XYZ file of C-alpha atoms in Angstrom:
76
model
C 5.745 -6.273 -3.144
C 1.536 -6.410 -4.563
C 1.627 -8.121 -8.047
C -1.152 -8.369 -9.136
C -2.316 -11.375 -12.329
C -3.839 -10.319 -15.393
C -5.062 -14.378 -16.829
C -7.349 -12.261 -19.807
C -4.511 -10.418 -21.070
C -1.539 -13.626 -20.492
C -3.833 -14.364 -23.104
C -4.388 -12.463 -25.472
C -0.546 -11.666 -25.226
C 0.038 -15.811 -25.548
C -2.124 -16.216 -27.941
C -0.690 -16.506 -31.711
C -3.664 -16.030 -33.926
C -4.911 -12.868 -31.928
C -2.489 -9.849 -33.693
C -1.938 -7.972 -30.734
C -2.728 -3.755 -32.071
C -1.857 -1.722 -28.869
C -2.887 1.744 -30.061
C -3.326 4.874 -28.426
C -6.665 4.431 -26.355
C -6.026 0.544 -25.183
C -2.936 2.650 -24.233
C -4.253 5.694 -22.367
C -6.999 3.047 -20.476
C -3.386 0.917 -20.300
C -1.520 4.012 -18.389
C -5.031 4.333 -15.749
C -5.236 1.089 -15.131
C -1.170 1.267 -14.031
C -1.634 4.488 -12.378
C -5.295 2.981 -10.259
C -2.732 0.134 -9.182
C -0.454 1.764 -8.084
C -2.569 4.661 -5.981
C -3.420 1.510 -3.853
C -0.768 0.188 -3.778
C 0.115 3.332 -1.533
C -2.928 3.169 0.394
C -2.020 0.068 1.397
C 0.958 0.534 2.599
C -0.018 3.925 4.680
C -3.190 1.847 5.941
C -0.395 -0.873 7.697
C 2.049 1.712 8.415
C -1.259 3.235 9.222
C -2.216 0.241 11.724
C 0.932 -0.665 12.892
C 1.325 3.333 14.475
C -1.728 2.738 16.022
C -0.886 -0.532 18.152
C 2.497 0.688 19.273
C 1.074 3.796 19.748
C -0.931 2.414 23.707
C 3.045 1.016 24.704
C 4.591 3.878 24.530
C 2.107 6.283 25.717
C 2.795 4.247 28.877
C 5.804 3.903 28.962
C 5.943 7.884 28.922
C 3.023 8.144 31.386
C 5.678 5.794 34.333
C 8.335 7.623 32.986
C 6.638 11.387 33.646
C 4.998 9.496 36.880
C 8.663 8.855 38.441
C 10.461 11.987 37.496
C 6.855 13.838 38.899
C 7.719 11.618 41.833
C 11.308 11.864 41.950
C 10.720 15.443 42.184
C 8.200 16.395 44.716
């Protein structure tokens, strides 16, 4: 899992002098950021799985070629 820390938000929440007013505008901004982070996580996951798939593809491809070559020689 990817964890994104926000030092500004943490310091803002920890500061007792500031009153944390969670109005609708900031809530919408928060939800938007959360959605963007979720999309980035999904993109990263799909990118990693695609890369792994592409790296394992040549191996599978050549194994398939060798197997088909052997069966072709056996038939002829």
